[in-house]
Amino acid sequence: MTKRIRIDEVESAGYKAVLGMEKFIESTPLTKIHKDLIKIRASQINGCAFCIDMHTKDARKAGETEQRIYALNAWRDTPFFTKEERAILALTEEVTLISNHVSDETYKNAAEVLDETYLAQVILAIITINMWNRIGIATALIPA
């Protein structure tokens, strides 16, 4: 693969703005588990090898189980995820695949199990990892 630009070096102000969103997400009451599930699932959908590698390692360090990480791309067919996690994963998939829009059913389900503030923070977390995935893919970041 050809060498590509480093956004953090070429356009540091824009990169710092994305970092600002990440810092905001880290400051919210979103649980570490929820943040990890969002980051891993969106990265799987987008095919961002760098982010999948990083966030699965982070999730393991935080205590996430191998079983749940391995089953994440088939979460609907497992009993391993809570009602809240299922709502978050469904929303993550639909926001990530935004050209299909977010269905009323998915949104309503998330709104029923998450309070309004938490739902807003989940949506912002999904949007933020999608920005990182696009940076990683566009600049061909590869896992170490």
PDB file of C-alpha atoms in Angstrom:
ATOM      1  CA  MET A   1       0.000   0.000   0.000  1.00  0.00           C
ATOM      2  CA  THR A   2       1.239   3.469  -0.793  1.00  0.00           C
ATOM      3  CA  LYS A   3       2.166   5.861   1.989  1.00  0.00           C
ATOM      4  CA  ARG A   4      -0.622   8.306   2.737  1.00  0.00           C
ATOM      5  CA  ILE A   5      -0.826  11.564   4.640  1.00  0.00           C
ATOM      6  CA  ARG A   6      -0.952  11.822   8.393  1.00  0.00           C
ATOM      7  CA  ILE A   7      -3.989  13.974   9.108  1.00  0.00           C
ATOM      8  CA  ASP A   8      -2.664  14.830  12.574  1.00  0.00           C
ATOM      9  CA  GLU A   9       0.456  16.332  10.989  1.00  0.00           C
ATOM     10  CA  VAL A  10      -0.999  17.907   7.839  1.00  0.00           C
ATOM     11  CA  GLU A  11      -4.210  19.339   9.309  1.00  0.00           C
ATOM     12  CA  SER A  12      -3.655  19.402  13.032  1.00  0.00           C
ATOM     13  CA  ALA A  13      -6.550  21.756  13.802  1.00  0.00           C
ATOM     14  CA  GLY A  14      -9.082  19.450  12.154  1.00  0.00           C
ATOM     15  CA  TYR A  15      -7.559  16.424  13.855  1.00  0.00           C
ATOM     16  CA  LYS A  16      -7.705  18.202  17.214  1.00  0.00           C
ATOM     17  CA  ALA A  17     -11.407  18.900  16.606  1.00  0.00           C
ATOM     18  CA  VAL A  18     -12.018  15.158  16.181  1.00  0.00           C
ATOM     19  CA  LEU A  19      -9.964  14.537  19.336  1.00  0.00           C
ATOM     20  CA  GLY A  20     -12.205  17.052  21.075  1.00  0.00           C
ATOM     21  CA  MET A  21     -15.251  14.935  20.229  1.00  0.00           C
ATOM     22  CA  GLU A  22     -13.448  11.851  21.542  1.00  0.00           C
ATOM     23  CA  LYS A  23     -12.598  13.664  24.777  1.00  0.00           C
ATOM     24  CA  PHE A  24     -16.217  14.728  25.131  1.00  0.00           C
ATOM     25  CA  ILE A  25     -17.418  11.124  24.683  1.00  0.00           C
ATOM     26  CA  GLU A  26     -14.880   9.946  27.267  1.00  0.00           C
ATOM     27  CA  SER A  27     -16.229  12.549  29.728  1.00  0.00           C
ATOM     28  CA  THR A  28     -19.835  11.344  29.482  1.00  0.00           C
ATOM     29  CA  PRO A  29     -21.447   8.786  31.768  1.00  0.00           C
ATOM     30  CA  LEU A  30     -21.568   6.250  28.917  1.00  0.00           C
ATOM     31  CA  THR A  31     -20.293   2.997  30.362  1.00  0.00           C
ATOM     32  CA  LYS A  32     -16.952   1.676  29.154  1.00  0.00           C
ATOM     33  CA  ILE A  33     -18.741  -1.444  27.932  1.00  0.00           C
ATOM     34  CA  HIS A  34     -21.193   0.582  25.855  1.00  0.00           C
ATOM     35  CA  LYS A  35     -18.414   2.725  24.374  1.00  0.00           C
ATOM     36  CA  ASP A  36     -16.381  -0.376  23.501  1.00  0.00           C
ATOM     37  CA  LEU A  37     -19.336  -2.145  21.884  1.00  0.00           C
ATOM     38  CA  ILE A  38     -20.093   0.935  19.781  1.00  0.00           C
ATOM     39  CA  LYS A  39     -16.466   1.327  18.699  1.00  0.00           C
ATOM     40  CA  ILE A  40     -15.944  -2.323  17.827  1.00  0.00           C
ATOM     41  CA  ARG A  41     -19.249  -2.826  16.011  1.00  0.00           C
ATOM     42  CA  ALA A  42     -18.993   0.343  13.908  1.00  0.00           C
ATOM     43  CA  SER A  43     -15.379  -0.503  13.070  1.00  0.00           C
ATOM     44  CA  GLN A  44     -16.404  -4.011  11.992  1.00  0.00           C
ATOM     45  CA  ILE A  45     -19.094  -2.623   9.695  1.00  0.00           C
ATOM     46  CA  ASN A  46     -16.717  -0.044   8.217  1.00  0.00           C
ATOM     47  CA  GLY A  47     -13.862  -2.531   7.881  1.00  0.00           C
ATOM     48  CA  CYS A  48     -11.362  -0.403   9.801  1.00  0.00           C
ATOM     49  CA  ALA A  49      -8.673  -2.912  10.779  1.00  0.00           C
ATOM     50  CA  PHE A  50      -6.760  -0.329  12.809  1.00  0.00           C
ATOM     51  CA  CYS A  51      -9.787   0.537  14.964  1.00  0.00           C
ATOM     52  CA  ILE A  52     -10.933  -3.082  15.329  1.00  0.00           C
ATOM     53  CA  ASP A  53      -7.480  -4.008  16.598  1.00  0.00           C
ATOM     54  CA  MET A  54      -7.272  -1.044  18.975  1.00  0.00           C
ATOM     55  CA  HIS A  55     -10.764  -1.272  20.423  1.00  0.00           C
ATOM     56  CA  THR A  56     -10.879  -5.043  20.893  1.00  0.00           C
ATOM     57  CA  LYS A  57      -7.611  -4.784  22.838  1.00  0.00           C
ATOM     58  CA  ASP A  58      -9.041  -1.911  24.906  1.00  0.00           C
ATOM     59  CA  ALA A  59     -12.227  -3.879  25.578  1.00  0.00           C
ATOM     60  CA  ARG A  60     -10.279  -6.931  26.745  1.00  0.00           C
ATOM     61  CA  LYS A  61      -8.189  -4.768  29.087  1.00  0.00           C
ATOM     62  CA  ALA A  62     -11.428  -3.334  30.510  1.00  0.00           C
ATOM     63  CA  GLY A  63     -12.740  -6.838  31.207  1.00  0.00           C
ATOM     64  CA  GLU A  64     -14.856  -7.567  28.137  1.00  0.00           C
ATOM     65  CA  THR A  65     -15.064 -11.284  27.425  1.00  0.00           C
ATOM     66  CA  GLU A  66     -13.645 -13.001  24.359  1.00  0.00           C
ATOM     67  CA  GLN A  67     -17.016 -14.672  23.843  1.00  0.00           C
ATOM     68  CA  ARG A  68     -18.868 -11.367  23.514  1.00  0.00           C
ATOM     69  CA  ILE A  69     -16.186  -9.797  21.329  1.00  0.00           C
ATOM     70  CA  TYR A  70     -16.201 -12.794  18.951  1.00  0.00           C
ATOM     71  CA  ALA A  71     -20.008 -12.840  18.811  1.00  0.00           C
ATOM     72  CA  LEU A  72     -20.416  -9.113  18.286  1.00  0.00           C
ATOM     73  CA  ASN A  73     -21.024  -9.309  14.544  1.00  0.00           C
ATOM     74  CA  ALA A  74     -23.804 -11.854  15.239  1.00  0.00           C
ATOM     75  CA  TRP A  75     -25.184 -10.233  18.404  1.00  0.00           C
ATOM     76  CA  ARG A  76     -28.824 -10.739  17.385  1.00  0.00           C
ATOM     77  CA  ASP A  77     -28.338 -14.511  17.434  1.00  0.00           C
ATOM     78  CA  THR A  78     -26.770 -14.758  20.894  1.00  0.00           C
ATOM     79  CA  PRO A  79     -28.019 -14.391  24.465  1.00  0.00           C
ATOM     80  CA  PHE A  80     -24.837 -12.516  25.483  1.00  0.00           C
ATOM     81  CA  PHE A  81     -26.079  -8.920  25.289  1.00  0.00           C
ATOM     82  CA  THR A  82     -28.502  -6.993  27.500  1.00  0.00           C
ATOM     83  CA  LYS A  83     -31.605  -5.195  26.265  1.00  0.00           C
ATOM     84  CA  GLU A  84     -29.744  -1.870  26.475  1.00  0.00           C
ATOM     85  CA  GLU A  85     -26.729  -3.246  24.625  1.00  0.00           C
ATOM     86  CA  ARG A  86     -28.995  -4.657  21.897  1.00  0.00           C
ATOM     87  CA  ALA A  87     -30.653  -1.267  21.447  1.00  0.00           C
ATOM     88  CA  ILE A  88     -27.235   0.409  21.277  1.00  0.00           C
ATOM     89  CA  LEU A  89     -25.909  -2.145  18.777  1.00  0.00           C
ATOM     90  CA  ALA A  90     -28.972  -1.811  16.527  1.00  0.00           C
ATOM     91  CA  LEU A  91     -28.616   1.970  16.601  1.00  0.00           C
ATOM     92  CA  THR A  92     -24.866   1.698  15.938  1.00  0.00           C
ATOM     93  CA  GLU A  93     -25.527  -0.393  12.840  1.00  0.00           C
ATOM     94  CA  GLU A  94     -28.172   1.925  11.445  1.00  0.00           C
ATOM     95  CA  VAL A  95     -26.270   5.153  12.123  1.00  0.00           C
ATOM     96  CA  THR A  96     -23.118   3.613  10.621  1.00  0.00           C
ATOM     97  CA  LEU A  97     -25.071   2.458   7.556  1.00  0.00           C
ATOM     98  CA  ILE A  98     -26.836   5.831   7.430  1.00  0.00           C
ATOM     99  CA  SER A  99     -27.825   5.634   3.743  1.00  0.00           C
ATOM    100  CA  ASN A 100     -30.509   3.169   4.887  1.00  0.00           C
ATOM    101  CA  HIS A 101     -31.600   5.709   7.539  1.00  0.00           C
ATOM    102  CA  VAL A 102     -32.366   5.003  11.183  1.00  0.00           C
ATOM    103  CA  SER A 103     -35.712   3.242  11.386  1.00  0.00           C
ATOM    104  CA  ASP A 104     -38.447   4.485  13.671  1.00  0.00           C
ATOM    105  CA  GLU A 105     -38.494   1.037  15.307  1.00  0.00           C
ATOM    106  CA  THR A 106     -34.782   1.113  16.150  1.00  0.00           C
ATOM    107  CA  TYR A 107     -34.952   4.679  17.429  1.00  0.00           C
ATOM    108  CA  LYS A 108     -38.092   4.005  19.486  1.00  0.00           C
ATOM    109  CA  ASN A 109     -36.551   0.885  21.013  1.00  0.00           C
ATOM    110  CA  ALA A 110     -33.413   2.814  22.001  1.00  0.00           C
ATOM    111  CA  ALA A 111     -35.500   5.688  23.396  1.00  0.00           C
ATOM    112  CA  GLU A 112     -37.489   3.238  25.518  1.00  0.00           C
ATOM    113  CA  VAL A 113     -34.435   1.713  27.225  1.00  0.00           C
ATOM    114  CA  LEU A 114     -32.116   4.745  27.380  1.00  0.00           C
ATOM    115  CA  ASP A 115     -32.893   8.135  28.815  1.00  0.00           C
ATOM    116  CA  GLU A 116     -32.778  11.124  26.478  1.00  0.00           C
ATOM    117  CA  THR A 117     -29.315  12.327  27.526  1.00  0.00           C
ATOM    118  CA  TYR A 118     -27.777   8.858  27.347  1.00  0.00           C
ATOM    119  CA  LEU A 119     -29.350   8.327  23.913  1.00  0.00           C
ATOM    120  CA  ALA A 120     -27.859  11.604  22.684  1.00  0.00           C
ATOM    121  CA  GLN A 121     -24.450  10.552  24.012  1.00  0.00           C
ATOM    122  CA  VAL A 122     -24.747   7.134  22.328  1.00  0.00           C
ATOM    123  CA  ILE A 123     -25.529   8.794  18.994  1.00  0.00           C
ATOM    124  CA  LEU A 124     -22.558  11.149  19.384  1.00  0.00           C
ATOM    125  CA  ALA A 125     -20.295   8.196  20.283  1.00  0.00           C
ATOM    126  CA  ILE A 126     -21.431   6.363  17.129  1.00  0.00           C
ATOM    127  CA  ILE A 127     -20.770   9.425  14.990  1.00  0.00           C
ATOM    128  CA  THR A 128     -17.337   9.904  16.571  1.00  0.00           C
ATOM    129  CA  ILE A 129     -16.097   6.363  15.909  1.00  0.00           C
ATOM    130  CA  ASN A 130     -17.367   6.661  12.354  1.00  0.00           C
ATOM    131  CA  MET A 131     -15.171   9.762  11.939  1.00  0.00           C
ATOM    132  CA  TRP A 132     -12.172   7.836  13.287  1.00  0.00           C
ATOM    133  CA  ASN A 133     -12.932   4.888  10.997  1.00  0.00           C
ATOM    134  CA  ARG A 134     -13.011   7.160   7.982  1.00  0.00           C
ATOM    135  CA  ILE A 135      -9.700   8.741   8.961  1.00  0.00           C
ATOM    136  CA  GLY A 136      -8.157   5.303   9.494  1.00  0.00           C
ATOM    137  CA  ILE A 137      -9.427   3.899   6.217  1.00  0.00           C
ATOM    138  CA  ALA A 138      -8.776   7.003   4.086  1.00  0.00           C
ATOM    139  CA  THR A 139      -5.187   7.284   5.340  1.00  0.00           C
ATOM    140  CA  ALA A 140      -4.579   3.510   5.365  1.00  0.00           C
ATOM    141  CA  LEU A 141      -3.714   3.171   9.052  1.00  0.00           C
ATOM    142  CA  ILE A 142      -2.732  -0.398   9.823  1.00  0.00           C
ATOM    143  CA  PRO A 143      -2.530  -2.175  13.146  1.00  0.00           C
ATOM    144  CA  ALA A 144       0.954  -2.565  14.626  1.00  0.00           C
TER     145      ALA A 144
END
